[in-house]
mmCIF file of C-alpha atoms in Angstrom:
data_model
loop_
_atom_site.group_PDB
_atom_site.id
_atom_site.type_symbol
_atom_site.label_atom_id
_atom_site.label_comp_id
_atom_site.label_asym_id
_atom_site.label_seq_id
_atom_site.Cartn_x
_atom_site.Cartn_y
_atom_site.Cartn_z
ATOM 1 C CA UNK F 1 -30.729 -47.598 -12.055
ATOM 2 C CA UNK F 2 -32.279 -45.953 -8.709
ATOM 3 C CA UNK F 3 -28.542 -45.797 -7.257
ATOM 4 C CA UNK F 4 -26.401 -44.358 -10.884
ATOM 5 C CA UNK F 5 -29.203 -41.451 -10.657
ATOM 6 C CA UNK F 6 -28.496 -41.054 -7.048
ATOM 7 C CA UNK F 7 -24.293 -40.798 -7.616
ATOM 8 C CA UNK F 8 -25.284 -38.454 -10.566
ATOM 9 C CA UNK F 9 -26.840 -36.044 -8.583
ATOM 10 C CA UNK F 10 -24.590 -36.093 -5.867
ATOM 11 C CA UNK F 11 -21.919 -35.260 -8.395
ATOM 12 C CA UNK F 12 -23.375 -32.930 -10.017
ATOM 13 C CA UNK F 13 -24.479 -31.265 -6.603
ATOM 14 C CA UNK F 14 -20.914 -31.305 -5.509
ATOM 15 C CA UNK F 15 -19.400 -29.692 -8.429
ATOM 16 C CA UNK F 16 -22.284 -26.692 -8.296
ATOM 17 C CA UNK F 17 -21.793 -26.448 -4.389
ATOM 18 C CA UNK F 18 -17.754 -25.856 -4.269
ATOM 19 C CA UNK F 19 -17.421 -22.552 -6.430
ATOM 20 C CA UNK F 20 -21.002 -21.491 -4.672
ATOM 21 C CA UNK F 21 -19.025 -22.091 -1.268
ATOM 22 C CA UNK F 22 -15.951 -20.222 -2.071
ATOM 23 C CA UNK F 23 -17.326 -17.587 -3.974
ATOM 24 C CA UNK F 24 -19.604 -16.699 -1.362
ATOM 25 C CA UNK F 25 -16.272 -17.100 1.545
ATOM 26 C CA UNK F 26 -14.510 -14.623 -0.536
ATOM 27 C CA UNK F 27 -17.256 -12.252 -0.749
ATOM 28 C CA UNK F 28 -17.980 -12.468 2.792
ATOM 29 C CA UNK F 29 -13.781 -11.642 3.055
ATOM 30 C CA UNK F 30 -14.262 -8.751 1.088
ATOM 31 C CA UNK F 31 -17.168 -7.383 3.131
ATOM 32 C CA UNK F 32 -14.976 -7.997 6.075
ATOM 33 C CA UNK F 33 -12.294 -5.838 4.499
ATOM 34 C CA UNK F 34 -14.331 -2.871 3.532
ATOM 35 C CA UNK F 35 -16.149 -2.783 6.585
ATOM 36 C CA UNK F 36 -12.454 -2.557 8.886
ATOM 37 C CA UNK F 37 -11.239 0.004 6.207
ATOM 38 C CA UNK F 38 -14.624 2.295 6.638
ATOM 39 C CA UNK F 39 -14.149 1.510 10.644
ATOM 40 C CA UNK F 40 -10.602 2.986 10.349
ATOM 41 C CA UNK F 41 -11.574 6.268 8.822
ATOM 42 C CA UNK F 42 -14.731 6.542 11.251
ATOM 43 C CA UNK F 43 -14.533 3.993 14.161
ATOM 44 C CA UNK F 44 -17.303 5.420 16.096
ATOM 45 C CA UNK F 45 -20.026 4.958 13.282
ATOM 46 C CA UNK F 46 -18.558 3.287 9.842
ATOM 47 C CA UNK F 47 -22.465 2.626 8.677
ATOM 48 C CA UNK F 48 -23.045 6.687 8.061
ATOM 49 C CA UNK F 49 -21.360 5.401 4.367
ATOM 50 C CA UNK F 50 -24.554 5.651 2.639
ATOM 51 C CA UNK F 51 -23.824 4.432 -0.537
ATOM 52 C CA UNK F 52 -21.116 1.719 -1.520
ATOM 53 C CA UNK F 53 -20.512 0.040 -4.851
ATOM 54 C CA UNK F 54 -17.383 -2.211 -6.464
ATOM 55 C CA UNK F 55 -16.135 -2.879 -9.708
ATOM 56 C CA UNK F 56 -12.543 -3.956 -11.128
ATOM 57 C CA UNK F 57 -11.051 -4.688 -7.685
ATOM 58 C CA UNK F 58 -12.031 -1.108 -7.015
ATOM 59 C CA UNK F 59 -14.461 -0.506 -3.930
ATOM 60 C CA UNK F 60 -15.645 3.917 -3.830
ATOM 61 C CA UNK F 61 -18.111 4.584 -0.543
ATOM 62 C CA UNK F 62 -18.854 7.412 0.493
ATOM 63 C CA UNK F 63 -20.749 9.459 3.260
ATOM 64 C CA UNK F 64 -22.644 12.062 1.974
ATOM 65 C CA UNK F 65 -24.155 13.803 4.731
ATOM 66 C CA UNK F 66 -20.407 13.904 6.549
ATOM 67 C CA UNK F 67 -18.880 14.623 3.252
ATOM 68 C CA UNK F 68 -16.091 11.404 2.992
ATOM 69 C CA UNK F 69 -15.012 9.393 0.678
ATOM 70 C CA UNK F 70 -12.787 6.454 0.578
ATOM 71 C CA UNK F 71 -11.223 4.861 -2.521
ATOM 72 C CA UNK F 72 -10.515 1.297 -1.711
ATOM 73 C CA UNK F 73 -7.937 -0.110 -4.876
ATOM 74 C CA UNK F 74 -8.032 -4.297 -3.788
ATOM 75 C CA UNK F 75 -5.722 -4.449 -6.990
ATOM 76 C CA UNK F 76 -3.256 -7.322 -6.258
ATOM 77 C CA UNK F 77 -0.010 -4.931 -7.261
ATOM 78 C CA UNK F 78 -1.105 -2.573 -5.251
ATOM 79 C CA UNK F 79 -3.563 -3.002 -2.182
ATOM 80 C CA UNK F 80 -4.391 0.915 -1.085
ATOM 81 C CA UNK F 81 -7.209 2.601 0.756
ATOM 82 C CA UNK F 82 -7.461 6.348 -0.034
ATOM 83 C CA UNK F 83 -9.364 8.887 2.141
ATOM 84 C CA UNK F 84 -10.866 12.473 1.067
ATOM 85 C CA UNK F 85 -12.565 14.676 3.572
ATOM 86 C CA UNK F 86 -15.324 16.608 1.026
ATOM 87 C CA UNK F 87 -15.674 18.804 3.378
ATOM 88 C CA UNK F 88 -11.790 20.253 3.351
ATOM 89 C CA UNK F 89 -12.447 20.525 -0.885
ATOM 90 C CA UNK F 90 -13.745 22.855 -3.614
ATOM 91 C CA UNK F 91 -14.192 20.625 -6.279
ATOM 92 C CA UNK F 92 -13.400 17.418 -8.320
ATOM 93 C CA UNK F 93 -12.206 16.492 -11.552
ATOM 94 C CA UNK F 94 -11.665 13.211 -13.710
ATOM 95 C CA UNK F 95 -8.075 13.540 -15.431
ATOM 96 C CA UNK F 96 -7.601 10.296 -18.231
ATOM 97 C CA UNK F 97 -4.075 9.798 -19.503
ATOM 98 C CA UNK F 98 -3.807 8.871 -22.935
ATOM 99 C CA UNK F 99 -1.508 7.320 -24.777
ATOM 100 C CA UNK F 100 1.052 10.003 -27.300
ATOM 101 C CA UNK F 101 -0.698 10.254 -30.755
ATOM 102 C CA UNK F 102 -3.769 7.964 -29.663
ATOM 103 C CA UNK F 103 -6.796 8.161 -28.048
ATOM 104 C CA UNK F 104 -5.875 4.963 -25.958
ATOM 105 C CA UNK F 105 -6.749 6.121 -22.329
ATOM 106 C CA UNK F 106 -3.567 4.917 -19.945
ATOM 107 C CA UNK F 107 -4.614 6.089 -16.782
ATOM 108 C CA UNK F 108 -7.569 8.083 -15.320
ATOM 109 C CA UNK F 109 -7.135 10.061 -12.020
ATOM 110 C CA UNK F 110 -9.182 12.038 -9.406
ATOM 111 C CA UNK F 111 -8.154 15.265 -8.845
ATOM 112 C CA UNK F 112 -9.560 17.100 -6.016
ATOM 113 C CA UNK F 113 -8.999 20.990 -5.355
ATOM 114 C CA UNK F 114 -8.368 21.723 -1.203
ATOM 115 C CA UNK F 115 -9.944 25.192 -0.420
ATOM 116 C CA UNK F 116 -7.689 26.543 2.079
ATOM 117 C CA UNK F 117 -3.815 26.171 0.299
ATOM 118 C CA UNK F 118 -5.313 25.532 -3.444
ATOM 119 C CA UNK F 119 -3.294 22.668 -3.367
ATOM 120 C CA UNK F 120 -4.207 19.367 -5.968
ATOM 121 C CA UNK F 121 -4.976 15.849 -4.689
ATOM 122 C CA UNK F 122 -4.081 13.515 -7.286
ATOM 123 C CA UNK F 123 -5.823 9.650 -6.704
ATOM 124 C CA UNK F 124 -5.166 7.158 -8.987
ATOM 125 C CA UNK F 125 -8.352 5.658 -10.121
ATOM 126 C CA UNK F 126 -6.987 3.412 -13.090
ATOM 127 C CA UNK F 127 -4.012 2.548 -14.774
ATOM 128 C CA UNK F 128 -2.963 0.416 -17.812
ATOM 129 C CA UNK F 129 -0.100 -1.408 -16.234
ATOM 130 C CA UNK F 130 -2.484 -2.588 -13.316
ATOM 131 C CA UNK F 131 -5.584 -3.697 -15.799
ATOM 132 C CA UNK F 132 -4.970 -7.384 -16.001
ATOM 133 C CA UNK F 133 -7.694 -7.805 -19.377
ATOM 134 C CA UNK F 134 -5.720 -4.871 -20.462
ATOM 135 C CA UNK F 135 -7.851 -2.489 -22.157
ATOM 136 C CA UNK F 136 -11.018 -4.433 -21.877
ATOM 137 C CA UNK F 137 -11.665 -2.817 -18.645
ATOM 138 C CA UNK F 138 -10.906 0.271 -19.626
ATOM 139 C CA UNK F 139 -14.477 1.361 -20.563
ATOM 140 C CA UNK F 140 -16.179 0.209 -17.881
ATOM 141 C CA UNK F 141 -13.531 2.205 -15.461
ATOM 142 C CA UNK F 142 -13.997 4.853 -16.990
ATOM 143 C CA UNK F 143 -17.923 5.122 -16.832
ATOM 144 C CA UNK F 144 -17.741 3.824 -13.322
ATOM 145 C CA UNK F 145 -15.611 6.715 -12.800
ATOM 146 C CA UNK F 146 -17.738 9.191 -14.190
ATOM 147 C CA UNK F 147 -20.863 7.915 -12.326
ATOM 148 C CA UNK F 148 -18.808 8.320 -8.840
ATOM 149 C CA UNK F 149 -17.723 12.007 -10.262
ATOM 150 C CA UNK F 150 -21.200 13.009 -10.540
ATOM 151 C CA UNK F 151 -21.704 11.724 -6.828
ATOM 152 C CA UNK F 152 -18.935 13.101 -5.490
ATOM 153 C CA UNK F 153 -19.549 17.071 -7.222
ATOM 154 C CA UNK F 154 -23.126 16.663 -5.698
ATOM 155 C CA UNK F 155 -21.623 15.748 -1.908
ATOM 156 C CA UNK F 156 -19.114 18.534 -2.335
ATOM 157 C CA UNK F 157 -21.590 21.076 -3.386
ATOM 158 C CA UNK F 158 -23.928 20.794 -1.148
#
Protein backbone atom coordinates (compact mmCIF):
# COMPACT_ATOMS: atom_id res chain seq x y z
CA UNK A 1 0.00 0.00 0.00
CA UNK A 2 2.80 2.39 1.66
CA UNK A 3 4.88 2.03 -1.75
CA UNK A 4 1.57 2.48 -4.69
CA UNK A 5 0.96 5.87 -2.58
CA UNK A 6 4.57 6.65 -2.79
CA UNK A 7 4.75 6.00 -6.98
CA UNK A 8 1.42 8.04 -6.99
CA UNK A 9 2.81 10.97 -5.71
CA UNK A 10 5.88 10.88 -7.44
CA UNK A 11 3.80 10.80 -10.59
CA UNK A 12 1.69 13.10 -9.94
CA UNK A 13 4.64 15.44 -8.71
CA UNK A 14 6.36 14.87 -11.96
CA UNK A 15 3.60 15.71 -14.23
CA UNK A 16 2.87 19.20 -12.07
CA UNK A 17 6.75 19.91 -11.99
CA UNK A 18 7.54 19.72 -15.99
CA UNK A 19 5.12 22.55 -17.36
CA UNK A 20 6.07 24.53 -13.87
CA UNK A 21 9.82 24.06 -15.12
CA UNK A 22 9.39 25.16 -18.61
CA UNK A 23 6.98 27.71 -18.15
CA UNK A 24 9.02 29.39 -15.74
CA UNK A 25 12.51 28.79 -18.41
CA UNK A 26 10.52 30.54 -20.97
CA UNK A 27 9.55 33.34 -18.87
CA UNK A 28 12.90 33.79 -17.57
CA UNK A 29 13.83 33.82 -21.76
CA UNK A 30 11.50 36.43 -22.22
CA UNK A 31 12.81 38.62 -19.40
CA UNK A 32 16.16 38.03 -20.92
CA UNK A 33 14.86 39.37 -24.22
CA UNK A 34 13.22 42.50 -23.05
CA UNK A 35 15.86 43.39 -20.84
CA UNK A 36 18.75 43.23 -24.09
CA UNK A 37 16.07 45.09 -26.23
CA UNK A 38 15.62 48.03 -23.40
CA UNK A 39 19.71 47.76 -23.06
CA UNK A 40 19.90 48.47 -26.85
CA UNK A 41 17.87 51.61 -26.86
CA UNK A 42 19.63 52.85 -23.50
CA UNK A 43 22.80 50.76 -22.69
CA UNK A 44 24.02 52.97 -20.02
CA UNK A 45 20.83 52.63 -17.73
CA UNK A 46 17.92 50.22 -19.32
CA UNK A 47 16.15 50.17 -15.59
CA UNK A 48 14.99 54.13 -16.01
CA UNK A 49 11.83 52.01 -17.93
CA UNK A 50 9.53 52.62 -15.17
CA UNK A 51 6.70 50.83 -16.10
CA UNK A 52 6.53 47.53 -18.28
CA UNK A 53 3.58 45.29 -19.02
CA UNK A 54 2.82 42.26 -21.80
CA UNK A 55 -0.05 40.90 -23.36
CA UNK A 56 -0.66 38.95 -26.81
CA UNK A 57 3.06 38.46 -27.56
CA UNK A 58 3.14 42.22 -27.28
CA UNK A 59 5.64 43.73 -24.59
CA UNK A 60 5.03 48.26 -24.39
CA UNK A 61 7.71 49.87 -21.64
CA UNK A 62 8.28 52.91 -21.38
CA UNK A 63 10.40 55.67 -19.56
CA UNK A 64 8.51 58.37 -18.50
CA UNK A 65 10.74 60.75 -16.99
CA UNK A 66 13.18 60.39 -20.34
CA UNK A 67 10.16 60.31 -22.48
CA UNK A 68 10.77 56.61 -24.51
CA UNK A 69 8.93 54.11 -25.48
CA UNK A 70 9.57 50.82 -27.01
CA UNK A 71 7.01 48.51 -28.65
CA UNK A 72 8.32 45.04 -28.44
CA UNK A 73 5.86 42.71 -31.11
CA UNK A 74 7.37 38.83 -29.95
CA UNK A 75 4.68 37.76 -32.64
CA UNK A 76 6.17 34.60 -34.28
CA UNK A 77 5.51 36.15 -38.08
CA UNK A 78 7.01 38.94 -37.22
CA UNK A 79 9.61 39.45 -34.28
CA UNK A 80 10.09 43.57 -34.16
CA UNK A 81 11.19 46.03 -31.52
CA UNK A 82 9.95 49.59 -32.21
CA UNK A 83 11.45 52.74 -30.59
CA UNK A 84 9.73 56.35 -30.08
CA UNK A 85 11.62 59.19 -28.53
CA UNK A 86 8.41 61.22 -26.68
CA UNK A 87 10.40 63.77 -26.45
CA UNK A 88 10.92 64.42 -30.52
CA UNK A 89 6.63 64.18 -30.60
CA UNK A 90 3.47 66.29 -30.27
CA UNK A 91 1.03 63.83 -29.77
CA UNK A 92 -0.46 60.26 -30.16
CA UNK A 93 -3.30 58.66 -31.61
CA UNK A 94 -4.94 55.05 -31.76
CA UNK A 95 -6.00 54.42 -35.56
CA UNK A 96 -8.29 50.77 -35.75
CA UNK A 97 -8.83 49.42 -39.24
CA UNK A 98 -12.03 47.97 -39.83
CA UNK A 99 -13.24 45.75 -42.00
CA UNK A 100 -15.54 47.48 -45.44
CA UNK A 101 -19.26 47.56 -44.34
CA UNK A 102 -18.50 46.09 -40.71
CA UNK A 103 -17.49 47.10 -37.59
CA UNK A 104 -14.93 44.13 -37.46
CA UNK A 105 -11.67 45.96 -36.31
CA UNK A 106 -8.63 44.52 -38.74
CA UNK A 107 -5.86 46.33 -37.50
CA UNK A 108 -5.19 49.05 -34.85
CA UNK A 109 -2.11 51.37 -35.19
CA UNK A 110 -0.15 54.07 -33.23
CA UNK A 111 0.22 57.08 -34.84
CA UNK A 112 2.53 59.55 -33.44
CA UNK A 113 2.84 63.31 -34.72
CA UNK A 114 6.93 64.51 -34.84
CA UNK A 115 7.02 68.29 -33.95
CA UNK A 116 9.72 69.54 -36.02
CA UNK A 117 8.73 68.16 -39.95
CA UNK A 118 4.87 67.28 -38.95
CA UNK A 119 5.63 64.13 -40.27
CA UNK A 120 3.30 60.72 -39.08
CA UNK A 121 4.80 57.64 -37.38
CA UNK A 122 2.68 54.82 -38.14
CA UNK A 123 3.37 51.50 -35.54
CA UNK A 124 1.54 48.62 -35.99
CA UNK A 125 0.01 47.61 -32.77
CA UNK A 126 -2.39 44.73 -34.06
CA UNK A 127 -3.39 43.07 -37.00
CA UNK A 128 -5.93 40.35 -38.02
CA UNK A 129 -3.66 38.26 -40.15
CA UNK A 130 -1.12 38.01 -37.14
CA UNK A 131 -3.98 37.17 -34.30
CA UNK A 132 -3.66 33.44 -34.13
CA UNK A 133 -7.40 33.07 -31.93
CA UNK A 134 -8.43 35.37 -34.64
CA UNK A 135 -10.74 37.84 -33.36
CA UNK A 136 -10.83 36.61 -29.84
CA UNK A 137 -7.97 38.78 -29.07
CA UNK A 138 -9.13 41.48 -30.62
CA UNK A 139 -10.82 43.09 -27.56
CA UNK A 140 -8.38 42.70 -25.25
CA UNK A 141 -5.76 44.48 -27.86
CA UNK A 142 -7.63 46.91 -28.22
CA UNK A 143 -8.22 47.96 -24.47
CA UNK A 144 -4.62 47.18 -23.82
CA UNK A 145 -4.04 49.65 -26.41
CA UNK A 146 -6.06 52.26 -25.11
CA UNK A 147 -4.67 51.90 -21.54
CA UNK A 148 -0.94 52.41 -23.06
CA UNK A 149 -2.54 55.56 -25.13
CA UNK A 150 -3.56 57.17 -22.03
CA UNK A 151 0.12 56.57 -20.70
CA UNK A 152 1.78 57.56 -23.45
CA UNK A 153 -0.47 61.28 -23.99
CA UNK A 154 0.42 61.80 -20.22
CA UNK A 155 4.49 61.18 -20.88
CA UNK A 156 4.22 63.33 -23.97
CA UNK A 157 2.46 66.12 -22.29
CA UNK A 158 4.25 66.63 -19.63
Amino acid sequence: MDTSVTIIGIVIAIIVAIPVYFSARTNAANKSRILNIKKRFNPSNPESFDLTESQSNKTLTIDRKNKKFILMNFNPNQQEAIFVDLGTVTSCKLIPTTESHSATIVKIDFEFQEKNTSKKITIPFYDFDDDRIKQISVYQDHMFAKKWLKIIQDSISR
